[in-house]
Amino acid sequence: MIDKIKGLLKETEEFRVKSAEELEHFRLKYLSKKGEISQLFGDFKNVPNEIKKEVGQEINKLKQFAQEKFDQFKESLEDADSESSSADLTRQGEPIELGSRHPISLVRNEIISIFNRLGFNVNEGPEIEDDWHVFSALNFPPEHPARDMQDTFFIEKDPDILLRTHTSSVQVRVMENQKPPIRSIFPGRVFRNEAISARAHCIFHQVEGLYVAENVSFADLKQTLMYFAKEMFGEQTQIRLRPSYFPFTEPSAEMDVSCSICGGKGCNVCKYTGWLEILGCGMVDPNVLDKCGIDSEKYTGFAFGMGIERIAMLKYQVKDLRLYFENDVRFLKQFKSAY
Ligand code: DAH
């Protein structure tokens, strides 16, 4: 009996399996109920007592070996199987899904591109600023409400360090560091201590514009802004300038564009006025030029500032500002553009 077991052990050792049928053959021959090993167990009762222990151990060894061998064969067949079936080399690759730019970036890039065509370059300034660049150099009187804690996020007091509330601060930095002619725009983030709602946010984006040279006039400002409005909202767009007040410009104005949704007839977006306010502007106050080291006897300039969210809302008819900050891909996916 021992010899038979040893013979079977040798047989199983040498057994090779190349297919599922051969594997099944192995199983039937050695491991099934009617297989060799079961038969050995059947014959075990006839083994003389003196060698029962030794024979029992040998049968168990054989059984364990055959089972391991079977498992190995099975695993290697499965591996070979999955490799050959999944590697379909003729299959097309997954297309890479293209993202879309954030609408605020799109509108910012479009604004930059429009002003580039008029010869404006781009400058940037810091978001964390001092009182001088945000307020004092821009003629804000000490008691001006914009300086109030209610509007401004202060980081330090005395001397005041704060988050800029407008990109007009970059005007000051550029005038302090560059000589006229200056023809530049300044896009960037600004911060105001406001409750978040559909129409207001504590973080938003502005683009500021500045042109300082000899003989810059209000007519130049109007012409520049009209070009911008038509490029941004369409050739049929009309503009309207209303007198206004800003500490750093004199005279100052606010600009409306004819409502691109109803074409000026009146709708709920323009509140039935036919006009939409989009920016503030004016001639740079000579005081501001002087404070920034530019000779106001020789040079004049105009400036303007607009909110990117506001323009994006009008362009894309988005009614809730908060959508721009939530990063919901269902919203963002809708914006595809050349910019
Ligand atoms: N800084 C102003 C604001 O945040 C916008 C503005 C108005 C900018 C008039 C200008 C300007 O350059 O001339 O509301």
mmCIF file of C-alpha atoms and ligand atoms in Angstrom:
data_model
loop_
_atom_site.group_PDB
_atom_site.id
_atom_site.type_symbol
_atom_site.label_atom_id
_atom_site.label_comp_id
_atom_site.label_asym_id
_atom_site.label_seq_id
_atom_site.Cartn_x
_atom_site.Cartn_y
_atom_site.Cartn_z
ATOM 1 C CA MET A 1 0.000 0.000 0.000
ATOM 2 C CA ILE A 2 2.806 2.370 0.904
ATOM 3 C CA ASP A 3 4.306 1.733 -2.520
ATOM 4 C CA LYS A 4 1.010 2.556 -4.187
ATOM 5 C CA ILE A 5 0.798 5.816 -2.293
ATOM 6 C CA LYS A 6 4.359 6.733 -3.218
ATOM 7 C CA GLY A 7 3.609 5.895 -6.837
ATOM 8 C CA LEU A 8 0.587 8.162 -6.835
ATOM 9 C CA LEU A 9 2.574 10.959 -5.202
ATOM 10 C CA LYS A 10 5.130 10.747 -7.967
ATOM 11 C CA GLU A 11 2.400 10.699 -10.614
ATOM 12 C CA THR A 12 0.736 13.807 -9.266
ATOM 13 C CA GLU A 13 4.085 15.563 -8.990
ATOM 14 C CA GLU A 14 4.770 14.976 -12.650
ATOM 15 C CA PHE A 15 1.278 15.800 -13.798
ATOM 16 C CA ARG A 16 1.074 18.819 -16.097
ATOM 17 C CA VAL A 17 -2.131 20.678 -16.930
ATOM 18 C CA LYS A 18 -2.564 22.908 -19.964
ATOM 19 C CA SER A 19 -6.298 23.170 -20.298
ATOM 20 C CA ALA A 20 -9.502 23.129 -18.317
ATOM 21 C CA GLU A 21 -10.211 19.571 -19.542
ATOM 22 C CA GLU A 22 -6.871 18.350 -18.281
ATOM 23 C CA LEU A 23 -7.547 20.026 -14.972
ATOM 24 C CA GLU A 24 -10.886 18.243 -14.733
ATOM 25 C CA HIS A 25 -9.165 14.993 -15.604
ATOM 26 C CA PHE A 26 -6.738 15.539 -12.730
ATOM 27 C CA ARG A 27 -9.599 16.226 -10.355
ATOM 28 C CA LEU A 28 -11.547 13.151 -11.394
ATOM 29 C CA LYS A 29 -8.527 10.930 -11.253
ATOM 30 C CA TYR A 30 -7.245 11.925 -7.834
ATOM 31 C CA LEU A 31 -9.605 14.080 -5.880
ATOM 32 C CA SER A 32 -13.169 13.076 -6.744
ATOM 33 C CA LYS A 33 -15.312 10.698 -4.649
ATOM 34 C CA LYS A 34 -14.388 7.825 -6.892
ATOM 35 C CA GLY A 35 -10.793 8.932 -7.407
ATOM 36 C CA GLU A 36 -7.588 7.228 -6.328
ATOM 37 C CA ILE A 37 -7.293 8.965 -2.996
ATOM 38 C CA SER A 38 -10.856 8.165 -1.914
ATOM 39 C CA GLN A 39 -10.180 4.557 -2.799
ATOM 40 C CA LEU A 40 -7.092 4.586 -0.594
ATOM 41 C CA PHE A 41 -9.190 5.854 2.278
ATOM 42 C CA GLY A 42 -11.685 3.048 1.495
ATOM 43 C CA ASP A 43 -8.928 0.450 1.623
ATOM 44 C CA PHE A 44 -7.513 1.890 4.834
ATOM 45 C CA LYS A 45 -9.673 -0.332 7.053
ATOM 46 C CA ASN A 46 -7.836 -3.375 5.744
ATOM 47 C CA VAL A 47 -4.405 -2.025 6.690
ATOM 48 C CA PRO A 48 -2.805 -3.972 9.573
ATOM 49 C CA ASN A 49 -2.873 -2.061 12.841
ATOM 50 C CA GLU A 50 0.942 -1.892 13.230
ATOM 51 C CA ILE A 51 1.339 0.254 10.108
ATOM 52 C CA LYS A 52 -1.990 2.096 10.225
ATOM 53 C CA LYS A 53 -0.375 5.199 11.626
ATOM 54 C CA GLU A 54 2.347 5.389 8.990
ATOM 55 C CA VAL A 55 -0.033 4.638 6.116
ATOM 56 C CA GLY A 56 -2.566 7.173 7.415
ATOM 57 C CA GLN A 57 0.070 9.892 7.438
ATOM 58 C CA GLU A 58 1.177 9.044 3.918
ATOM 59 C CA ILE A 59 -2.382 9.142 2.544
ATOM 60 C CA ASN A 60 -2.980 12.496 4.182
ATOM 61 C CA LYS A 61 0.250 13.830 2.740
ATOM 62 C CA LEU A 62 -0.783 12.671 -0.715
ATOM 63 C CA LYS A 63 -4.235 14.167 -0.376
ATOM 64 C CA GLN A 64 -2.876 17.511 0.735
ATOM 65 C CA PHE A 65 -0.309 17.544 -2.036
ATOM 66 C CA ALA A 66 -2.864 16.692 -4.736
ATOM 67 C CA GLN A 67 -5.228 19.376 -3.480
ATOM 68 C CA GLU A 68 -2.494 22.032 -3.511
ATOM 69 C CA LYS A 69 -1.442 21.024 -6.967
ATOM 70 C CA PHE A 70 -5.031 21.268 -8.156
ATOM 71 C CA ASP A 71 -5.402 24.769 -6.666
ATOM 72 C CA GLN A 72 -2.172 25.905 -8.317
ATOM 73 C CA PHE A 73 -3.217 24.564 -11.715
ATOM 74 C CA LYS A 74 -6.581 26.224 -11.408
ATOM 75 C CA GLU A 75 -5.115 29.595 -10.480
ATOM 76 C CA SER A 76 -2.600 29.637 -13.306
ATOM 77 C CA LEU A 77 -5.272 28.690 -15.823
ATOM 78 C CA GLU A 78 -7.515 31.515 -14.608
ATOM 79 C CA ASP A 79 -4.665 34.034 -14.813
ATOM 80 C CA ALA A 80 -3.846 33.042 -18.344
ATOM 81 C CA ASP A 81 -7.505 33.252 -19.186
ATOM 82 C CA SER A 82 -8.059 36.765 -17.870
ATOM 83 C CA GLU A 83 -4.885 38.082 -19.476
ATOM 84 C CA SER A 84 -5.806 36.920 -22.911
ATOM 85 C CA SER A 85 -9.465 38.009 -22.827
ATOM 86 C CA SER A 86 -9.068 41.544 -21.368
ATOM 87 C CA ALA A 87 -6.189 42.628 -23.559
ATOM 88 C CA ASP A 88 -8.133 43.583 -26.651
ATOM 89 C CA LEU A 89 -5.507 45.609 -28.461
ATOM 90 C CA THR A 90 -7.923 46.811 -31.127
ATOM 91 C CA ARG A 91 -10.214 48.516 -28.615
ATOM 92 C CA GLN A 92 -10.414 52.324 -28.787
ATOM 93 C CA GLY A 93 -9.019 54.295 -25.840
ATOM 94 C CA GLU A 94 -11.339 56.063 -23.452
ATOM 95 C CA PRO A 95 -11.684 59.652 -24.701
ATOM 96 C CA ILE A 96 -10.203 62.161 -22.233
ATOM 97 C CA GLU A 97 -12.990 64.338 -20.960
ATOM 98 C CA LEU A 98 -12.211 68.019 -21.413
ATOM 99 C CA GLY A 99 -13.043 70.333 -18.551
ATOM 100 C CA SER A 100 -14.401 73.836 -18.952
ATOM 101 C CA ARG A 101 -13.067 77.039 -17.480
ATOM 102 C CA HIS A 102 -14.851 78.649 -14.562
ATOM 103 C CA PRO A 103 -17.248 81.343 -15.847
ATOM 104 C CA ILE A 104 -15.451 83.990 -13.768
ATOM 105 C CA SER A 105 -12.166 83.064 -15.474
ATOM 106 C CA LEU A 106 -13.860 83.123 -18.870
ATOM 107 C CA VAL A 107 -15.252 86.599 -18.353
ATOM 108 C CA ARG A 108 -11.993 87.864 -16.853
ATOM 109 C CA ASN A 109 -10.042 86.521 -19.831
ATOM 110 C CA GLU A 110 -12.499 88.082 -22.245
ATOM 111 C CA ILE A 111 -12.236 91.469 -20.514
ATOM 112 C CA ILE A 112 -8.427 91.241 -20.632
ATOM 113 C CA SER A 113 -8.546 90.330 -24.305
ATOM 114 C CA ILE A 114 -10.824 93.259 -25.195
ATOM 115 C CA PHE A 115 -8.603 95.773 -23.432
ATOM 116 C CA ASN A 116 -5.467 94.198 -24.880
ATOM 117 C CA ARG A 117 -6.799 95.105 -28.287
ATOM 118 C CA LEU A 118 -6.898 98.739 -27.148
ATOM 119 C CA GLY A 119 -3.281 98.573 -25.967
ATOM 120 C CA PHE A 120 -3.888 97.964 -22.245
ATOM 121 C CA ASN A 121 -1.497 95.599 -20.486
ATOM 122 C CA VAL A 122 -2.169 93.665 -17.268
ATOM 123 C CA ASN A 123 -0.755 94.417 -13.797
ATOM 124 C CA GLU A 124 -1.518 92.775 -10.470
ATOM 125 C CA GLY A 125 -1.180 93.845 -6.859
ATOM 126 C CA PRO A 126 -1.378 92.202 -3.428
ATOM 127 C CA GLU A 127 -4.662 91.110 -1.836
ATOM 128 C CA ILE A 128 -3.359 92.006 1.630
ATOM 129 C CA GLU A 129 -2.825 95.738 1.569
ATOM 130 C CA ASP A 130 -2.177 98.740 3.773
ATOM 131 C CA ASP A 131 -4.456 101.676 4.392
ATOM 132 C CA TRP A 132 -2.441 103.947 2.088
ATOM 133 C CA HIS A 133 -2.965 101.933 -1.099
ATOM 134 C CA VAL A 134 -6.617 101.054 -0.488
ATOM 135 C CA PHE A 135 -7.852 104.328 0.983
ATOM 136 C CA SER A 136 -5.518 107.218 1.788
ATOM 137 C CA ALA A 137 -3.771 107.598 -1.569
ATOM 138 C CA LEU A 138 -7.181 107.360 -3.228
ATOM 139 C CA ASN A 139 -8.490 110.409 -1.369
ATOM 140 C CA PHE A 140 -10.780 108.581 1.043
ATOM 141 C CA PRO A 141 -11.324 110.969 3.956
ATOM 142 C CA PRO A 142 -10.487 109.483 7.386
ATOM 143 C CA GLU A 143 -14.157 109.212 8.351
ATOM 144 C CA HIS A 144 -15.294 107.596 5.075
ATOM 145 C CA PRO A 145 -17.747 104.715 5.738
ATOM 146 C CA ALA A 146 -15.780 102.290 3.497
ATOM 147 C CA ARG A 147 -13.042 102.387 6.116
ATOM 148 C CA ASP A 148 -15.458 101.094 8.683
ATOM 149 C CA MET A 149 -14.978 97.618 10.176
ATOM 150 C CA GLN A 150 -18.400 96.801 8.794
ATOM 151 C CA ASP A 151 -17.085 96.869 5.253
ATOM 152 C CA THR A 152 -13.421 96.070 5.569
ATOM 153 C CA PHE A 153 -11.678 92.979 6.895
ATOM 154 C CA PHE A 154 -8.810 94.237 9.005
ATOM 155 C CA ILE A 155 -5.820 92.010 9.686
ATOM 156 C CA GLU A 156 -3.962 94.446 11.935
ATOM 157 C CA LYS A 157 -4.760 97.849 13.398
ATOM 158 C CA ASP A 158 -2.290 100.766 13.748
ATOM 159 C CA PRO A 159 -0.824 100.645 11.230
ATOM 160 C CA ASP A 160 -3.809 99.239 9.378
ATOM 161 C CA ILE A 161 -3.270 96.093 7.354
ATOM 162 C CA LEU A 162 -6.374 94.858 5.585
ATOM 163 C CA LEU A 163 -7.826 92.796 2.756
ATOM 164 C CA ARG A 164 -8.281 95.116 -0.215
ATOM 165 C CA THR A 165 -11.904 96.112 -0.750
ATOM 166 C CA HIS A 166 -11.326 97.072 -4.383
ATOM 167 C CA THR A 167 -8.689 96.706 -7.096
ATOM 168 C CA SER A 168 -8.307 100.497 -7.236
ATOM 169 C CA SER A 169 -5.394 99.909 -4.835
ATOM 170 C CA VAL A 170 -3.397 98.555 -7.786
ATOM 171 C CA GLN A 171 -3.774 101.954 -9.526
ATOM 172 C CA VAL A 172 -1.764 103.462 -6.703
ATOM 173 C CA ARG A 173 0.960 100.810 -6.838
ATOM 174 C CA VAL A 174 1.292 101.115 -10.615
ATOM 175 C CA MET A 175 1.396 104.936 -10.589
ATOM 176 C CA GLU A 176 4.008 104.870 -7.798
ATOM 177 C CA ASN A 177 6.223 102.517 -9.802
ATOM 178 C CA GLN A 178 5.697 103.366 -13.463
ATOM 179 C CA LYS A 179 5.979 106.520 -15.501
ATOM 180 C CA PRO A 180 3.221 107.711 -17.878
ATOM 181 C CA PRO A 181 2.027 106.782 -20.373
ATOM 182 C CA ILE A 182 0.317 104.047 -18.331
ATOM 183 C CA ARG A 183 -2.400 102.040 -20.015
ATOM 184 C CA SER A 184 -3.168 99.024 -17.879
ATOM 185 C CA ILE A 185 -5.870 96.855 -16.336
ATOM 186 C CA PHE A 186 -5.765 95.091 -12.976
ATOM 187 C CA PRO A 187 -7.883 92.003 -12.470
ATOM 188 C CA GLY A 188 -8.107 90.472 -9.008
ATOM 189 C CA ARG A 189 -9.987 89.288 -5.941
ATOM 190 C CA VAL A 190 -11.435 91.720 -3.463
ATOM 191 C CA PHE A 191 -12.950 91.285 -0.009
ATOM 192 C CA ARG A 192 -15.791 92.976 1.802
ATOM 193 C CA ASN A 193 -17.452 92.195 5.064
ATOM 194 C CA GLU A 194 -20.897 91.522 3.646
ATOM 195 C CA ALA A 195 -23.543 88.935 4.389
ATOM 196 C CA ILE A 196 -23.616 86.312 1.643
ATOM 197 C CA SER A 197 -26.774 86.363 -0.464
ATOM 198 C CA ALA A 198 -27.890 85.897 -4.079
ATOM 199 C CA ARG A 199 -26.583 89.396 -4.855
ATOM 200 C CA ALA A 200 -23.586 89.835 -2.549
ATOM 201 C CA HIS A 201 -20.548 87.874 -1.416
ATOM 202 C CA CYS A 202 -17.654 88.621 0.870
ATOM 203 C CA ILE A 203 -15.156 87.591 -1.828
ATOM 204 C CA PHE A 204 -15.573 88.674 -5.421
ATOM 205 C CA HIS A 205 -13.584 89.761 -8.459
ATOM 206 C CA GLN A 206 -12.981 93.113 -10.100
ATOM 207 C CA VAL A 207 -11.133 94.483 -13.075
ATOM 208 C CA GLU A 208 -9.749 97.978 -12.694
ATOM 209 C CA GLY A 209 -8.544 100.067 -15.624
ATOM 210 C CA LEU A 210 -6.180 103.051 -15.719
ATOM 211 C CA TYR A 211 -4.971 105.288 -18.495
ATOM 212 C CA VAL A 212 -2.589 108.107 -17.597
ATOM 213 C CA ALA A 213 -0.836 110.184 -20.266
ATOM 214 C CA GLU A 214 -0.783 113.727 -21.642
ATOM 215 C CA ASN A 215 -4.161 115.036 -22.783
ATOM 216 C CA VAL A 216 -6.291 112.074 -21.763
ATOM 217 C CA SER A 217 -9.891 113.290 -21.815
ATOM 218 C CA PHE A 218 -13.338 112.224 -20.726
ATOM 219 C CA ALA A 219 -14.111 111.600 -24.414
ATOM 220 C CA ASP A 220 -11.308 108.994 -24.445
ATOM 221 C CA LEU A 221 -12.907 107.322 -21.444
ATOM 222 C CA LYS A 222 -16.314 107.232 -23.112
ATOM 223 C CA GLN A 223 -14.936 105.864 -26.356
ATOM 224 C CA THR A 224 -12.944 103.180 -24.550
ATOM 225 C CA LEU A 225 -15.941 102.068 -22.515
ATOM 226 C CA MET A 226 -18.240 102.055 -25.511
ATOM 227 C CA TYR A 227 -15.831 99.812 -27.399
ATOM 228 C CA PHE A 228 -15.674 97.518 -24.389
ATOM 229 C CA ALA A 229 -19.462 97.328 -24.015
ATOM 230 C CA LYS A 230 -20.041 96.484 -27.677
ATOM 231 C CA GLU A 231 -17.321 93.820 -27.670
ATOM 232 C CA MET A 232 -18.642 92.284 -24.488
ATOM 233 C CA PHE A 233 -22.392 92.415 -24.987
ATOM 234 C CA GLY A 234 -22.800 92.797 -28.762
ATOM 235 C CA GLU A 235 -22.630 95.443 -31.478
ATOM 236 C CA GLN A 236 -26.174 96.723 -30.799
ATOM 237 C CA THR A 237 -25.282 97.656 -27.201
ATOM 238 C CA GLN A 238 -25.778 101.286 -26.127
ATOM 239 C CA ILE A 239 -24.085 102.924 -23.146
ATOM 240 C CA ARG A 240 -25.192 105.652 -20.759
ATOM 241 C CA LEU A 241 -23.068 107.567 -18.259
ATOM 242 C CA ARG A 242 -24.693 108.921 -15.121
ATOM 243 C CA PRO A 243 -22.925 111.433 -12.851
ATOM 244 C CA SER A 244 -21.753 109.802 -9.621
ATOM 245 C CA TYR A 245 -19.219 110.201 -6.839
ATOM 246 C CA PHE A 246 -15.982 108.361 -6.008
ATOM 247 C CA PRO A 247 -13.268 109.959 -3.857
ATOM 248 C CA PHE A 248 -10.510 109.200 -6.370
ATOM 249 C CA THR A 249 -12.117 110.479 -9.591
ATOM 250 C CA GLU A 250 -13.417 113.888 -10.584
ATOM 251 C CA PRO A 251 -15.745 113.998 -12.393
ATOM 252 C CA SER A 252 -17.084 110.513 -11.651
ATOM 253 C CA ALA A 253 -19.732 108.480 -13.410
ATOM 254 C CA GLU A 254 -21.490 105.152 -13.413
ATOM 255 C CA MET A 255 -22.006 103.391 -16.690
ATOM 256 C CA ASP A 256 -25.112 101.492 -17.759
ATOM 257 C CA VAL A 257 -25.420 99.288 -20.824
ATOM 258 C CA SER A 258 -28.685 98.757 -22.671
ATOM 259 C CA CYS A 259 -30.258 95.533 -21.422
ATOM 260 C CA SER A 260 -29.021 92.732 -23.651
ATOM 261 C CA ILE A 261 -31.937 90.528 -22.652
ATOM 262 C CA CYS A 262 -34.866 92.716 -23.726
ATOM 263 C CA GLY A 263 -32.865 95.008 -26.022
ATOM 264 C CA GLY A 264 -33.876 98.031 -23.922
ATOM 265 C CA LYS A 265 -37.632 97.459 -23.999
ATOM 266 C CA GLY A 266 -37.819 96.546 -20.309
ATOM 267 C CA CYS A 267 -37.809 93.156 -18.548
ATOM 268 C CA ASN A 268 -37.417 91.799 -15.053
ATOM 269 C CA VAL A 269 -33.596 91.587 -15.372
ATOM 270 C CA CYS A 270 -33.279 95.361 -15.980
ATOM 271 C CA LYS A 271 -36.231 95.999 -13.653
ATOM 272 C CA TYR A 272 -38.152 97.478 -16.621
ATOM 273 C CA THR A 273 -35.674 100.354 -17.039
ATOM 274 C CA GLY A 274 -33.967 99.006 -20.187
ATOM 275 C CA TRP A 275 -30.556 99.683 -18.578
ATOM 276 C CA LEU A 276 -28.073 97.683 -16.502
ATOM 277 C CA GLU A 277 -25.370 99.269 -14.370
ATOM 278 C CA ILE A 278 -21.962 97.652 -14.945
ATOM 279 C CA LEU A 279 -19.163 99.910 -13.743
ATOM 280 C CA GLY A 280 -17.862 103.036 -12.049
ATOM 281 C CA CYS A 281 -15.434 105.394 -13.738
ATOM 282 C CA GLY A 282 -14.082 108.920 -13.957
ATOM 283 C CA MET A 283 -11.097 111.171 -14.501
ATOM 284 C CA VAL A 284 -8.325 110.462 -11.985
ATOM 285 C CA ASP A 285 -8.457 113.189 -9.356
ATOM 286 C CA PRO A 286 -5.323 115.404 -9.684
ATOM 287 C CA ASN A 287 -4.824 114.917 -5.931
ATOM 288 C CA VAL A 288 -4.451 111.189 -6.475
ATOM 289 C CA LEU A 289 -1.937 111.702 -9.291
ATOM 290 C CA ASP A 290 0.121 113.952 -7.029
ATOM 291 C CA LYS A 291 -0.012 111.554 -4.089
ATOM 292 C CA CYS A 292 1.314 108.825 -6.361
ATOM 293 C CA GLY A 293 4.176 110.971 -7.631
ATOM 294 C CA ILE A 294 2.728 111.895 -11.037
ATOM 295 C CA ASP A 295 2.750 115.533 -12.110
ATOM 296 C CA SER A 296 -0.935 116.502 -12.338
ATOM 297 C CA GLU A 297 -0.025 119.683 -14.244
ATOM 298 C CA LYS A 298 1.363 117.599 -17.064
ATOM 299 C CA TYR A 299 -0.686 114.445 -17.028
ATOM 300 C CA THR A 300 -4.360 113.521 -16.866
ATOM 301 C CA GLY A 301 -5.934 110.124 -16.699
ATOM 302 C CA PHE A 302 -9.098 108.099 -16.524
ATOM 303 C CA ALA A 303 -9.955 105.086 -14.419
ATOM 304 C CA PHE A 304 -12.768 102.572 -14.235
ATOM 305 C CA GLY A 305 -13.654 99.544 -12.162
ATOM 306 C CA MET A 306 -16.107 96.724 -12.720
ATOM 307 C CA GLY A 307 -17.232 93.569 -10.936
ATOM 308 C CA ILE A 308 -16.587 90.379 -12.886
ATOM 309 C CA GLU A 309 -19.420 88.465 -11.194
ATOM 310 C CA ARG A 310 -21.865 91.184 -12.171
ATOM 311 C CA ILE A 311 -20.819 91.054 -15.828
ATOM 312 C CA ALA A 312 -20.861 87.247 -15.808
ATOM 313 C CA MET A 313 -24.362 87.279 -14.313
ATOM 314 C CA LEU A 314 -25.596 89.554 -17.079
ATOM 315 C CA LYS A 315 -23.793 87.678 -19.816
ATOM 316 C CA TYR A 316 -24.919 84.235 -18.731
ATOM 317 C CA GLN A 317 -28.155 85.276 -17.003
ATOM 318 C CA VAL A 318 -27.202 83.675 -13.726
ATOM 319 C CA LYS A 319 -29.512 84.976 -11.002
ATOM 320 C CA ASP A 320 -27.659 83.741 -7.908
ATOM 321 C CA LEU A 321 -24.088 84.846 -7.244
ATOM 322 C CA ARG A 322 -23.497 81.932 -4.879
ATOM 323 C CA LEU A 323 -23.472 79.514 -7.810
ATOM 324 C CA TYR A 324 -20.076 80.915 -8.793
ATOM 325 C CA PHE A 325 -18.576 79.783 -5.494
ATOM 326 C CA GLU A 326 -20.140 76.352 -5.026
ATOM 327 C CA ASN A 327 -18.167 74.551 -7.743
ATOM 328 C CA ASP A 328 -21.067 72.291 -8.655
ATOM 329 C CA VAL A 329 -19.901 70.604 -11.871
ATOM 330 C CA ARG A 330 -23.460 70.548 -13.248
ATOM 331 C CA PHE A 331 -23.308 74.353 -13.237
ATOM 332 C CA LEU A 332 -19.691 74.673 -14.383
ATOM 333 C CA LYS A 333 -20.012 72.210 -17.267
ATOM 334 C CA GLN A 334 -22.359 74.572 -19.085
ATOM 335 C CA PHE A 335 -19.609 77.107 -19.802
ATOM 336 C CA LYS A 336 -17.602 76.483 -22.913
ATOM 337 C CA SER A 337 -15.969 79.368 -24.688
ATOM 338 C CA ALA A 338 -13.081 80.547 -26.800
ATOM 339 C CA TYR A 339 -11.524 82.243 -23.754
HETATM 340 N N1 DAH B 1 -13.386 100.971 -6.757
HETATM 341 C C1 DAH B 1 -14.802 101.138 -7.044
HETATM 342 C C2 DAH B 1 -15.592 100.096 -6.318
HETATM 343 O O1 DAH B 1 -15.054 99.124 -5.895
HETATM 344 C C3 DAH B 1 -15.070 101.027 -8.511
HETATM 345 C C4 DAH B 1 -14.502 102.173 -9.288
HETATM 346 C C5 DAH B 1 -15.226 103.326 -9.473
HETATM 347 C C6 DAH B 1 -13.229 102.121 -9.806
HETATM 348 C C7 DAH B 1 -14.742 104.403 -10.186
HETATM 349 C C8 DAH B 1 -12.707 103.191 -10.530
HETATM 350 C C9 DAH B 1 -13.492 104.334 -10.709
HETATM 351 O O2 DAH B 1 -11.510 103.167 -11.056
HETATM 352 O O3 DAH B 1 -12.998 105.363 -11.428
HETATM 353 O O4 DAH B 1 -16.783 100.248 -6.178
#
